Coordinates of C-alpha atoms and ligand atoms in Angstrom, one line a residue:
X1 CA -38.4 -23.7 -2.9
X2 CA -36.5 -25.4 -5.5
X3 CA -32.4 -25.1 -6.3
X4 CA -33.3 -23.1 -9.4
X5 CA -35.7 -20.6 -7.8
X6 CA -33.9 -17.4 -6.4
X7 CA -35.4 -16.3 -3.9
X8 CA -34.0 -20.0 -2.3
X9 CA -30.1 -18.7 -2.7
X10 CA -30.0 -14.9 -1.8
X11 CA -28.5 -15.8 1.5
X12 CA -24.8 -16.5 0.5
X13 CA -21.9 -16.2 2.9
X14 CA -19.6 -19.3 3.5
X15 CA -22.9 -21.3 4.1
X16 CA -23.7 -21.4 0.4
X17 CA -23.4 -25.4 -0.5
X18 CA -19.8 -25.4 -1.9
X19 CA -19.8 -27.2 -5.2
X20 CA -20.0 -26.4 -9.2
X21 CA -23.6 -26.8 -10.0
X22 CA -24.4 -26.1 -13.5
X23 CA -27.9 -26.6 -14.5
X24 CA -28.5 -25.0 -17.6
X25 CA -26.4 -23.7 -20.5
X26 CA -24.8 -20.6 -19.4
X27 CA -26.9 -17.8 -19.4
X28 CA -29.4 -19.9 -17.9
X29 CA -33.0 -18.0 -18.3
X30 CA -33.5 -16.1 -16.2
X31 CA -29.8 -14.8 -16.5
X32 CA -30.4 -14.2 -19.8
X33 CA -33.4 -11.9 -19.3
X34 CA -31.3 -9.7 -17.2
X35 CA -28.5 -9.4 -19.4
X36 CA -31.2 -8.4 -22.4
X37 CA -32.5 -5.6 -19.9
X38 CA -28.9 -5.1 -19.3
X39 CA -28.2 -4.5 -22.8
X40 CA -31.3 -2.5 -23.2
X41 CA -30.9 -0.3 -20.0
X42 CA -26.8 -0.2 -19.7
X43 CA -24.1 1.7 -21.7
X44 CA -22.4 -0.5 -24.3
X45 CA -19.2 0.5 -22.7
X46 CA -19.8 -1.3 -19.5
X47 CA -19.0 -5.2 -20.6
X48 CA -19.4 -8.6 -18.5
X49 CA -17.0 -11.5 -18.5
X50 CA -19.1 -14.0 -17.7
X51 CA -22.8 -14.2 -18.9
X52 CA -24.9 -15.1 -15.6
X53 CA -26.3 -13.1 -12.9
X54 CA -25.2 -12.9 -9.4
X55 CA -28.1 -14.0 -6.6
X56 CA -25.6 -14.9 -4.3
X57 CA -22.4 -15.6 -3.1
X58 CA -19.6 -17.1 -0.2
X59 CA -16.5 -19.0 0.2
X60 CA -15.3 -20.1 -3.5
X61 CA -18.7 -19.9 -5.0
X62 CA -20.6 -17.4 -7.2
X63 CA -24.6 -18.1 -7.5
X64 CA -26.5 -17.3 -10.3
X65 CA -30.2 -16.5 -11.3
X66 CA -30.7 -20.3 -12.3
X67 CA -29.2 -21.8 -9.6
X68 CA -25.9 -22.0 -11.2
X69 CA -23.2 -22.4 -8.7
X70 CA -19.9 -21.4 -10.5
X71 CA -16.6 -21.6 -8.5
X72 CA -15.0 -18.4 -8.2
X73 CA -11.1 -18.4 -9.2
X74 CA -11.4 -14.3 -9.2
X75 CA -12.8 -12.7 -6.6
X76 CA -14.5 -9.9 -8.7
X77 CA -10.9 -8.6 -9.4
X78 CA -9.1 -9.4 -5.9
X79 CA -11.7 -7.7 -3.9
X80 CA -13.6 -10.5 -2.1
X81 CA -10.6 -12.1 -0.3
X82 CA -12.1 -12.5 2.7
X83 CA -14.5 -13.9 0.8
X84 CA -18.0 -12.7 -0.3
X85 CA -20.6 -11.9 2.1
X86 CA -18.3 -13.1 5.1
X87 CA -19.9 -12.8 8.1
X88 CA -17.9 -10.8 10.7
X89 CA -17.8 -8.1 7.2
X90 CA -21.7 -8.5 7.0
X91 CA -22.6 -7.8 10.5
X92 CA -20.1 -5.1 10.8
X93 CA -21.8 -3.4 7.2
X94 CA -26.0 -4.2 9.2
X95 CA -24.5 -2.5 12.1
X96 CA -23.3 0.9 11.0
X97 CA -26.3 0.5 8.4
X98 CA -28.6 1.1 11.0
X99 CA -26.4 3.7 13.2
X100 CA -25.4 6.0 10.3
X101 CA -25.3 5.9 6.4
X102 CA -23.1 9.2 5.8
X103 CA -22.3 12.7 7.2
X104 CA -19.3 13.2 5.2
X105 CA -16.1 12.5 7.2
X106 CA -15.4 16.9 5.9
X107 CA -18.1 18.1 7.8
X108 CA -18.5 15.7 10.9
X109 CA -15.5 13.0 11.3
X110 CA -16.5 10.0 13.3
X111 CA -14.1 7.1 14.5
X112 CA -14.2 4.1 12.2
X113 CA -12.2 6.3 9.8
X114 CA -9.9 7.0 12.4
X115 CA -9.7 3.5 13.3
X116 CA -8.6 2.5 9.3
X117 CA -6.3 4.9 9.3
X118 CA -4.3 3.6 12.3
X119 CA -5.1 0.4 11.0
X120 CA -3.4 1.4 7.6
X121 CA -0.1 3.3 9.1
X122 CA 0.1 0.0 11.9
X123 CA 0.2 -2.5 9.0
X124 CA 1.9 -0.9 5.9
X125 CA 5.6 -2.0 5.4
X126 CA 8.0 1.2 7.0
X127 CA 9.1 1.8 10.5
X128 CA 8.6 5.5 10.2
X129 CA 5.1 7.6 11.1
X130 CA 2.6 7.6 8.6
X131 CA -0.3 8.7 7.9
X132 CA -3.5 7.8 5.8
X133 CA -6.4 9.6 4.0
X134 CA -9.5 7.3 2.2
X135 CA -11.1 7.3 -0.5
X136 CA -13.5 5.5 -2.5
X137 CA -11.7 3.6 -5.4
X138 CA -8.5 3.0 -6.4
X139 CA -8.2 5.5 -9.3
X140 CA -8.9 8.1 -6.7
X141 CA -6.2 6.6 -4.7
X142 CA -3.8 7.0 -7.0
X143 CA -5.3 10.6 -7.6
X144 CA -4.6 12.0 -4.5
X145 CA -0.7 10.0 -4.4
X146 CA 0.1 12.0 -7.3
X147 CA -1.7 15.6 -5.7
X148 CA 0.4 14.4 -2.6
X149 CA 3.4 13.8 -4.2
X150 CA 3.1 16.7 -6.6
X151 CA 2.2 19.1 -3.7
X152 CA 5.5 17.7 -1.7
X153 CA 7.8 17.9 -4.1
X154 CA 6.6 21.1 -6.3
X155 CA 7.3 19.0 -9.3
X156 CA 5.0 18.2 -11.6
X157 CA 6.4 15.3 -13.7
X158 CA 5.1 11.5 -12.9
X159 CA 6.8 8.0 -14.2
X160 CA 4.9 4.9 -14.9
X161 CA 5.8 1.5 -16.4
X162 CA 4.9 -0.4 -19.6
X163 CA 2.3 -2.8 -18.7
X164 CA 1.2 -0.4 -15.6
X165 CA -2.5 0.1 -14.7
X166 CA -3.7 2.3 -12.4
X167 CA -7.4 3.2 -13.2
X168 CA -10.1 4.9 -15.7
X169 CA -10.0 8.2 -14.7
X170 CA -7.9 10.9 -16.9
X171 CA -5.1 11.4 -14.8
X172 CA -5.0 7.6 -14.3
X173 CA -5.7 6.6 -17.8
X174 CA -2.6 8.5 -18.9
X175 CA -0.5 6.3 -16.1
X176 CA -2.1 3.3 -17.4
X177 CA -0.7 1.9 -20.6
X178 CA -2.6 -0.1 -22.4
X179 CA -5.2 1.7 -25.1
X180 CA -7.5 -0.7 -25.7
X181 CA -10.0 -1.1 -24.1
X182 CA -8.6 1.0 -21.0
X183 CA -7.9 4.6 -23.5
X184 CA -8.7 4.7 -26.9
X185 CA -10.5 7.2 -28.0
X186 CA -11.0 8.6 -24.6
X187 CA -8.1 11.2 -24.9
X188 CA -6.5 14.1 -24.6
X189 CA -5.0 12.6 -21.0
X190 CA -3.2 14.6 -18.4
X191 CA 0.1 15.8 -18.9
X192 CA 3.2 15.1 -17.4
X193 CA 3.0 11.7 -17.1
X194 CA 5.9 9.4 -18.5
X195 CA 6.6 5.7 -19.3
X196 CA 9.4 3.6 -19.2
X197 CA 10.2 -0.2 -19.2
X198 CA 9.9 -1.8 -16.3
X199 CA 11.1 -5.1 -15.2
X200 CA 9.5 -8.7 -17.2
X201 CA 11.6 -11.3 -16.5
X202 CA 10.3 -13.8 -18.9
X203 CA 10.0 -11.2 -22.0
X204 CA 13.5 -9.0 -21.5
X205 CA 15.4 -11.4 -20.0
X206 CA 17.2 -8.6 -17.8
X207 CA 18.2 -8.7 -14.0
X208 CA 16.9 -6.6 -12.1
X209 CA 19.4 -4.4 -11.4
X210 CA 19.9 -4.3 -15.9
X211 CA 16.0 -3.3 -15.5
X212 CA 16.5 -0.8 -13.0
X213 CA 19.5 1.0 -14.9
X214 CA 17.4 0.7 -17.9
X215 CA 14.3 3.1 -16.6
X216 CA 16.7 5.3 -14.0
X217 CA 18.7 6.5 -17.4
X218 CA 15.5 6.9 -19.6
X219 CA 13.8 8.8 -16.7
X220 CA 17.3 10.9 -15.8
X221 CA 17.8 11.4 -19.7
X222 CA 14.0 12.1 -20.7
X223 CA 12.7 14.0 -17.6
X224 CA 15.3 15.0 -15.2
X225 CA 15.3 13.8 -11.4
X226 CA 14.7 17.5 -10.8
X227 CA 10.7 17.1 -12.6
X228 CA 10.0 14.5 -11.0
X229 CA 7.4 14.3 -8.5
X230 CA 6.6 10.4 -8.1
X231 CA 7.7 6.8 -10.0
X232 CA 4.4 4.9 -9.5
X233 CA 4.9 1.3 -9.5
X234 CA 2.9 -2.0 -8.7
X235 CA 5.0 -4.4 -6.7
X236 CA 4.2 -7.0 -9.3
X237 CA 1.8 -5.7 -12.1
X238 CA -2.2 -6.9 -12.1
X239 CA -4.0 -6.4 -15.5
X240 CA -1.1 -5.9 -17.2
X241 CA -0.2 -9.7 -17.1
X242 CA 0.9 -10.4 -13.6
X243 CA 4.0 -9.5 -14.0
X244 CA 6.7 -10.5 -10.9
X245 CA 10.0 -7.9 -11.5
X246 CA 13.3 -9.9 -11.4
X247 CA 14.9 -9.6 -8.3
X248 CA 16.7 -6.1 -6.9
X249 CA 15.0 -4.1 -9.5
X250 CA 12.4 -2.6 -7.0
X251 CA 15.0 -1.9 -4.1
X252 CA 17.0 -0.1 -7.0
X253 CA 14.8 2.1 -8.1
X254 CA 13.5 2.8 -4.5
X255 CA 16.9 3.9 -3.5
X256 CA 17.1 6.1 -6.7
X257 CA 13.9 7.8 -5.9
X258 CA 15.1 9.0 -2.4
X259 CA 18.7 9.8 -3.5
X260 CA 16.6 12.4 -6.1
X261 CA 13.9 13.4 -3.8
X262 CA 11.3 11.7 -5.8
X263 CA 8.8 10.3 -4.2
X264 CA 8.2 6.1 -4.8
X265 CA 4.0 5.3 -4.6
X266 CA 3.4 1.6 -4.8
X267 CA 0.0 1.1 -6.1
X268 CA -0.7 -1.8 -4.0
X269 CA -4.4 -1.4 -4.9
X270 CA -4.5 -5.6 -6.2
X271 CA -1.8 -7.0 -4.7
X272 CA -2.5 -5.6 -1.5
X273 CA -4.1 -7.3 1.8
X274 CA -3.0 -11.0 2.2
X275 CA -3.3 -11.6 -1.8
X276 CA 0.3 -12.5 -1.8
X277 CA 0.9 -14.6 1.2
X278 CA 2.2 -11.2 3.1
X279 CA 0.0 -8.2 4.0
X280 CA 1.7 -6.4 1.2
X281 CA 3.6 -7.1 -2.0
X282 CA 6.2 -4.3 -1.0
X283 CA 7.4 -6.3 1.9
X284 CA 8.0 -9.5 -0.3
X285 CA 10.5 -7.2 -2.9
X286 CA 12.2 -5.7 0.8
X287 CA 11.0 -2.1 -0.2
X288 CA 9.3 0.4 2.5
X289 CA 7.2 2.5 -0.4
X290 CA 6.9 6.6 0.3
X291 CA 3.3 5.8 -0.7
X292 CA 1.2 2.8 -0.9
X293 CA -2.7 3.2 -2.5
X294 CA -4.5 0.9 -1.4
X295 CA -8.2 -0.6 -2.5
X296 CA -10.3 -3.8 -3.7
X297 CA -9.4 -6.2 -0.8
X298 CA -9.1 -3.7 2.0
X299 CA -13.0 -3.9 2.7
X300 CA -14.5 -6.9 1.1
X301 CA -16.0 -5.1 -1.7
X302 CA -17.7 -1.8 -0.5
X303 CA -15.8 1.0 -1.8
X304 CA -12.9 2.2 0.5
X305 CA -9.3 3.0 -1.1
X306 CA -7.0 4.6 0.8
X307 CA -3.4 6.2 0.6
X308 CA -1.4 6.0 3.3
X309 CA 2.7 6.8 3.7
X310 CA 5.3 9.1 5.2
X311 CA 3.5 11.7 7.7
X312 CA 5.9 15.0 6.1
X313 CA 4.9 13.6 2.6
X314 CA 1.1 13.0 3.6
X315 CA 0.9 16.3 5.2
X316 CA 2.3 18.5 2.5
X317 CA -1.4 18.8 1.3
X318 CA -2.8 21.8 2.8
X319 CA -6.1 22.0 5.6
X320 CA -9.0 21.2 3.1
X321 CA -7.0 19.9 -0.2
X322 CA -7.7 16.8 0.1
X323 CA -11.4 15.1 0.2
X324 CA -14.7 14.1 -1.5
X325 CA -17.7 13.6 -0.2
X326 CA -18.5 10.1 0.1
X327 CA -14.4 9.6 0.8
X328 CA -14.1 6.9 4.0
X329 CA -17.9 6.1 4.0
X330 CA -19.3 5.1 7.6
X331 CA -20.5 2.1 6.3
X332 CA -17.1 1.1 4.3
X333 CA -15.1 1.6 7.2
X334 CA -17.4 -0.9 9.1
X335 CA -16.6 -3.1 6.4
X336 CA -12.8 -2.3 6.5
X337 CA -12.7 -2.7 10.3
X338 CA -14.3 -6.4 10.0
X339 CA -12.2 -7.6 6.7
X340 CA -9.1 -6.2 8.4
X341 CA -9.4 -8.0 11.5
X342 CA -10.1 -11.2 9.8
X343 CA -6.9 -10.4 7.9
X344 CA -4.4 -10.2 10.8
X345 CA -6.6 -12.6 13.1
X346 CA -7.8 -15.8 11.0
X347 CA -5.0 -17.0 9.4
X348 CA -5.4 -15.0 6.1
X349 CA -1.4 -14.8 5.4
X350 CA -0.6 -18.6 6.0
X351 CA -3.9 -19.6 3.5
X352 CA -2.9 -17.6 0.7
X353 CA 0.4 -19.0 1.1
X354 CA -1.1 -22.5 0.8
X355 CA -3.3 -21.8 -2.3
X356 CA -0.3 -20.0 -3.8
X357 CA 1.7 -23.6 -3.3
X358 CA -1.8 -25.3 -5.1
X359 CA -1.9 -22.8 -7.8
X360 CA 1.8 -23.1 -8.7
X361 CA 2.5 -26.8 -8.5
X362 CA -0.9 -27.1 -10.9
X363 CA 0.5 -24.7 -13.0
X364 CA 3.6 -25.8 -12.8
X365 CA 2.7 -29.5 -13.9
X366 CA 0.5 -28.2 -16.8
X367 CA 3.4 -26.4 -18.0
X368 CA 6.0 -29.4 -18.1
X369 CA 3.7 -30.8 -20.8
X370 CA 2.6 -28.3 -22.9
X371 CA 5.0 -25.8 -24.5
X372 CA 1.9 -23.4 -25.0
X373 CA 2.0 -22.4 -21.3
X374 CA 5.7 -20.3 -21.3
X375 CA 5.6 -19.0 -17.8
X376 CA 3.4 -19.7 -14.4
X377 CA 4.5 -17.0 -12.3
X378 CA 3.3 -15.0 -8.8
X379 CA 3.1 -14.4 -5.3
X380 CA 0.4 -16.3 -3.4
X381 CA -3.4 -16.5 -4.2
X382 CA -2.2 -13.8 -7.1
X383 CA -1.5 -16.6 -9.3
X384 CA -0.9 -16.2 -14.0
X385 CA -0.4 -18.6 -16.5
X386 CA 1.3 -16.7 -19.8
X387 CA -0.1 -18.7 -23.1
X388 CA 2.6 -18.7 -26.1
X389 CA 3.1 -19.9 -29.4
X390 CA 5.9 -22.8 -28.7
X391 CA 8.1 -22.3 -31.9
X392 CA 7.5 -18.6 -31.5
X393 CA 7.0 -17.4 -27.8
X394 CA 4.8 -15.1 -29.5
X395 CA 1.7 -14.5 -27.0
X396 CA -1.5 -16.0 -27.9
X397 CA -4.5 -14.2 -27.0
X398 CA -7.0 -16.1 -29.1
X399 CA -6.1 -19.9 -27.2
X400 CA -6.3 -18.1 -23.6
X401 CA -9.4 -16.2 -24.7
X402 CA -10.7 -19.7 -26.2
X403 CA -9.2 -21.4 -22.7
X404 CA -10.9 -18.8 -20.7
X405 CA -14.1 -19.2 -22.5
X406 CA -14.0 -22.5 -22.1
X407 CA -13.6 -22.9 -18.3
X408 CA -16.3 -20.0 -17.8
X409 CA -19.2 -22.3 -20.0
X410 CA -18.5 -25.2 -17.3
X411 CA -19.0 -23.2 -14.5
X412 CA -15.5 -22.0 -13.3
X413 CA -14.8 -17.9 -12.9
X414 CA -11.3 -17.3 -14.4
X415 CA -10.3 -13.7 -15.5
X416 CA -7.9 -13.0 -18.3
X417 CA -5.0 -10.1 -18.0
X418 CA -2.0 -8.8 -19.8
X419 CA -1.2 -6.5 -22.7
X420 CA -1.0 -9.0 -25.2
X421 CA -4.2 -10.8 -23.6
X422 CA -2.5 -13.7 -23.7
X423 CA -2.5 -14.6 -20.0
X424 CA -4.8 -16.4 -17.0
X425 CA -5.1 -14.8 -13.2
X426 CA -5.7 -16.6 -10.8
X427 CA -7.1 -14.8 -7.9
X428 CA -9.3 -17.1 -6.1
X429 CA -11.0 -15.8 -2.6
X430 CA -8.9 -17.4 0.2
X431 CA -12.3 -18.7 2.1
X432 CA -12.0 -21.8 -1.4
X433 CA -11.5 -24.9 0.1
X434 CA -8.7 -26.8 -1.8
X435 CA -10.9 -29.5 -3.4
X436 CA -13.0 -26.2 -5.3
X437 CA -9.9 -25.0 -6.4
X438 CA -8.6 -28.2 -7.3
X439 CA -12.0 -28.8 -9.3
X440 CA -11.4 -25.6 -10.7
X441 CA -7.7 -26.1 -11.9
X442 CA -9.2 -29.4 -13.5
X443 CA -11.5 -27.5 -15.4
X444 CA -9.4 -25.2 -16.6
X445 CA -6.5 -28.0 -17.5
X446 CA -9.5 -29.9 -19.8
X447 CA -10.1 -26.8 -21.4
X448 CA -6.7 -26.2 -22.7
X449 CA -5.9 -29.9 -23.4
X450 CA -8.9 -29.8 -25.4
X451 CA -8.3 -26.4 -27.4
Ligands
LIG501 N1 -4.5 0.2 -9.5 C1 -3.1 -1.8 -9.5 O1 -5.5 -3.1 -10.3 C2 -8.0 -1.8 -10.6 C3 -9.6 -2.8 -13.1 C4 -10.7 -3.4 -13.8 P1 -10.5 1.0 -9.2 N2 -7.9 -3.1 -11.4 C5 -9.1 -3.6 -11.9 C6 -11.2 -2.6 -14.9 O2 -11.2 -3.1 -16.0 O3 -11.7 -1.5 -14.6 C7 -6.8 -1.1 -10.2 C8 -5.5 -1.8 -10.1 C9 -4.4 -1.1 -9.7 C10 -5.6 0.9 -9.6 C11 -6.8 0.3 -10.0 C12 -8.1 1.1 -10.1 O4 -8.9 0.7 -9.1 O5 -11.0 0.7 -7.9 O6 -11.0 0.1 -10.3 O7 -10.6 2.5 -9.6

């Protein structure tokens, strides 16, 4: 078996050789058969970022059809933090595969659920009880916050932010903000749902307590605390550019929330589960959420979300209104039980940390020579470079999509984010060693130097 046949690489894990290998132009062939029955066989609507396919992967590498070995700088949206394929995750998913697929946790529950749960209530910021019910993917999360919330408060009305995302679903497409490609044309979307400015330090130039004053009088002008069911919020904002609110304008509009019996859901769904150098981006900002949602990271990529918060709030839902039926999967809680133990046991907090302190002194250094780059900001492995026009600050999609682009051809997995498009995530999986990521960083500092 040869580097560039297959069948040789389908074992990945944090065994795969870690290196950038790229033998062919990207698609190699084979990849690019696959993506022309992919075009052929799948709906237009369902794009790619980067033109290979997957064989295999582990630690900070992505394997391809050709043998390509790309390093991974985004962990297939912030899922694979753990790391792909990682061991304790893959013995725990043969296990239950071989015990039990599915019975539906509605008709006959079974403890691994159980076990997530407690897991879930044990490590969620809030000295209070809590419960937790799962679900398969974030959007569904954040569905059954807003049923909860809704159902808690008997109000009907729900706040997002500007740059928010919280899914594709209708109900979550109307909290999300941007239309394209996330809305358009996909409408009417549920009602009730309202936006104000949050908190983006580097575009508004407010404090945090300005920001906060900002959205409570919009929101008590607009809505009325007394229509309000839930403010939805992401502890620092994913696709909508990595956005880290100034300091104090989270607690504020926490405290606001429970002085008018709203109920605060952080969508922790990307920034939750070590990404940040703490378990979850709430405890960085000092807030105890009513409501976290939770997803991607939480089981190493099966599909498992879950929502988890105040017992009285969680248990406002009546005996069946809540549910689904693949909801908690047998086989996903296996996978949730493994990655979670791995989190709290194998030094998951401290190595984010680290690759945060990489990722920003790179960034960082870029940045002190080349006005282009206007603002490196983030918590931990969740990591964004924001690209502007230097006389301007205007943002400028087409160099990061050209930057982006760039790094992906020579072999190095970076995702793009933002409303304007105009900035880099970095959101490597914390199994990279630091001489990948460094390689990585490299590649991705040659492409801008050279756009
Ligand atoms: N809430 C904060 O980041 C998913 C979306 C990718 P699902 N983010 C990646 C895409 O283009 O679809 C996300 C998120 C936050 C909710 C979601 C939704 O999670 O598991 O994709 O439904």
């Amino acid at each position: 078996m040869t580097l560039t046949d297959p069948l040789a690489l389908t074992a990945g894990g944090p065994s795969l050789p870690q290196e950038r290998r790229v033998l062919t132009a990207l698609p190699g062939p084979r990849s690019a058969e696959i993506l022309a029955r992919k075009s052929d066989a799948v709906a237009a609507g369902v794009a790619h970022t980067v033109p290979v396919a997957a064989v295999a992967a582990g630690g900070g590498v992505v394997v391809d059809a050709d043998g390509n070995s790309l390093i991974d700088l985004g962990s297939g949206i912030a899922v694979t933090t753990v790391g792909n394929a990682h061991p304790k995750v893959a013995a725990a998913i043969a296990a239950q595969a071989v015990q039990f697929t599915h019975t539906c946790f509605m008709i006959s529950p079974y403890e691994s659920y159980v076990d997530v749960a407690e897991a879930l209530n044990r490590l969620t910021p809030g000295d209070f009880a809590k419960k937790s019910a799962l679900f398969n993917s974030g959007a569904e999360a954040v569905e059954n916050a807003v049923k909860i919330a809704r159902k808690h408060t008997g109000r009907q009305a729900v706040v997002a932010l500007d740059h928010g995302y919280h899914g594709r679903t209708n109900l979550t497409m109307a909290l999300t903000a941007k239309s394209m490609p996330y809305k358009s044309g996909f409408g009417p979307f549920a009602p009730e749902v309202y936006r104000v400015p949050g908190s983006y330090p580097f575009r508004d130039g407010l404090s945090g307590a300005e920001a906060a004053a900002r959205a409570i009088t919009l929101i008590e002008k607009q809505i009325g605390a007394d229509n309000l069911a839930a403010v939805i919020i992401e502890p620092i904002q994913g696709e909508g550019g990595f956005i880290v609110p100034a300091d104090g304008f989270l607690p504020a509009v926490v405290d606001w929330c429970r002085d008018n019996g709203v109920v605060f859901i952080a969508d922790e769904v990307q920034t939750g589960f070590a990404r940040t150098g703490a378990m979850f981006a709430s405890e960085i900002f000092g807030i105890e959420p009513d409501l976290i949602t939770t997803a991607k990271g939480i089981a190493a990529g099966l599909p498992l979300a879950g929502v988890t918060g105040r017992a009285e709030i969680m248990d406002s839902a009546h005996a069946g209104g809540l549910g689904g039926t693949y909801g908690g999967n047998p086989i996903a809680c296996a996978a949730a039980i493994a990655a979670i133990d791995v989190f709290e046991n194998d030094g998951m907090l401290e190595r984010a940390a680290q690759i945060g302190g990489i990722l920003t002194a790179r960034l960082e250094a870029m940045r002190a020579s080349d006005p282009r780059i206007g603002d490196v900001r983030g918590h931990g492995a969740m990591v964004a470079a924001e690209f502007v026009d230097p006389a301007t600050g205007a943002p400028d999609a087409a160099l990061t999509g050209a930057v982006a682009k760039a790094a992906i051809a020579q072999g190095v997995i970076v995702l793009t984010c933002g409303t304007f498009g105009n900035v880099i995530r970095f959101l490597p999986p914390l199994a990279i060693g630091d001489d990948l990521l460094n390689e990585g960083l490299d590649i991705v500092a040659a492409a801008l130097a050279a756009a």
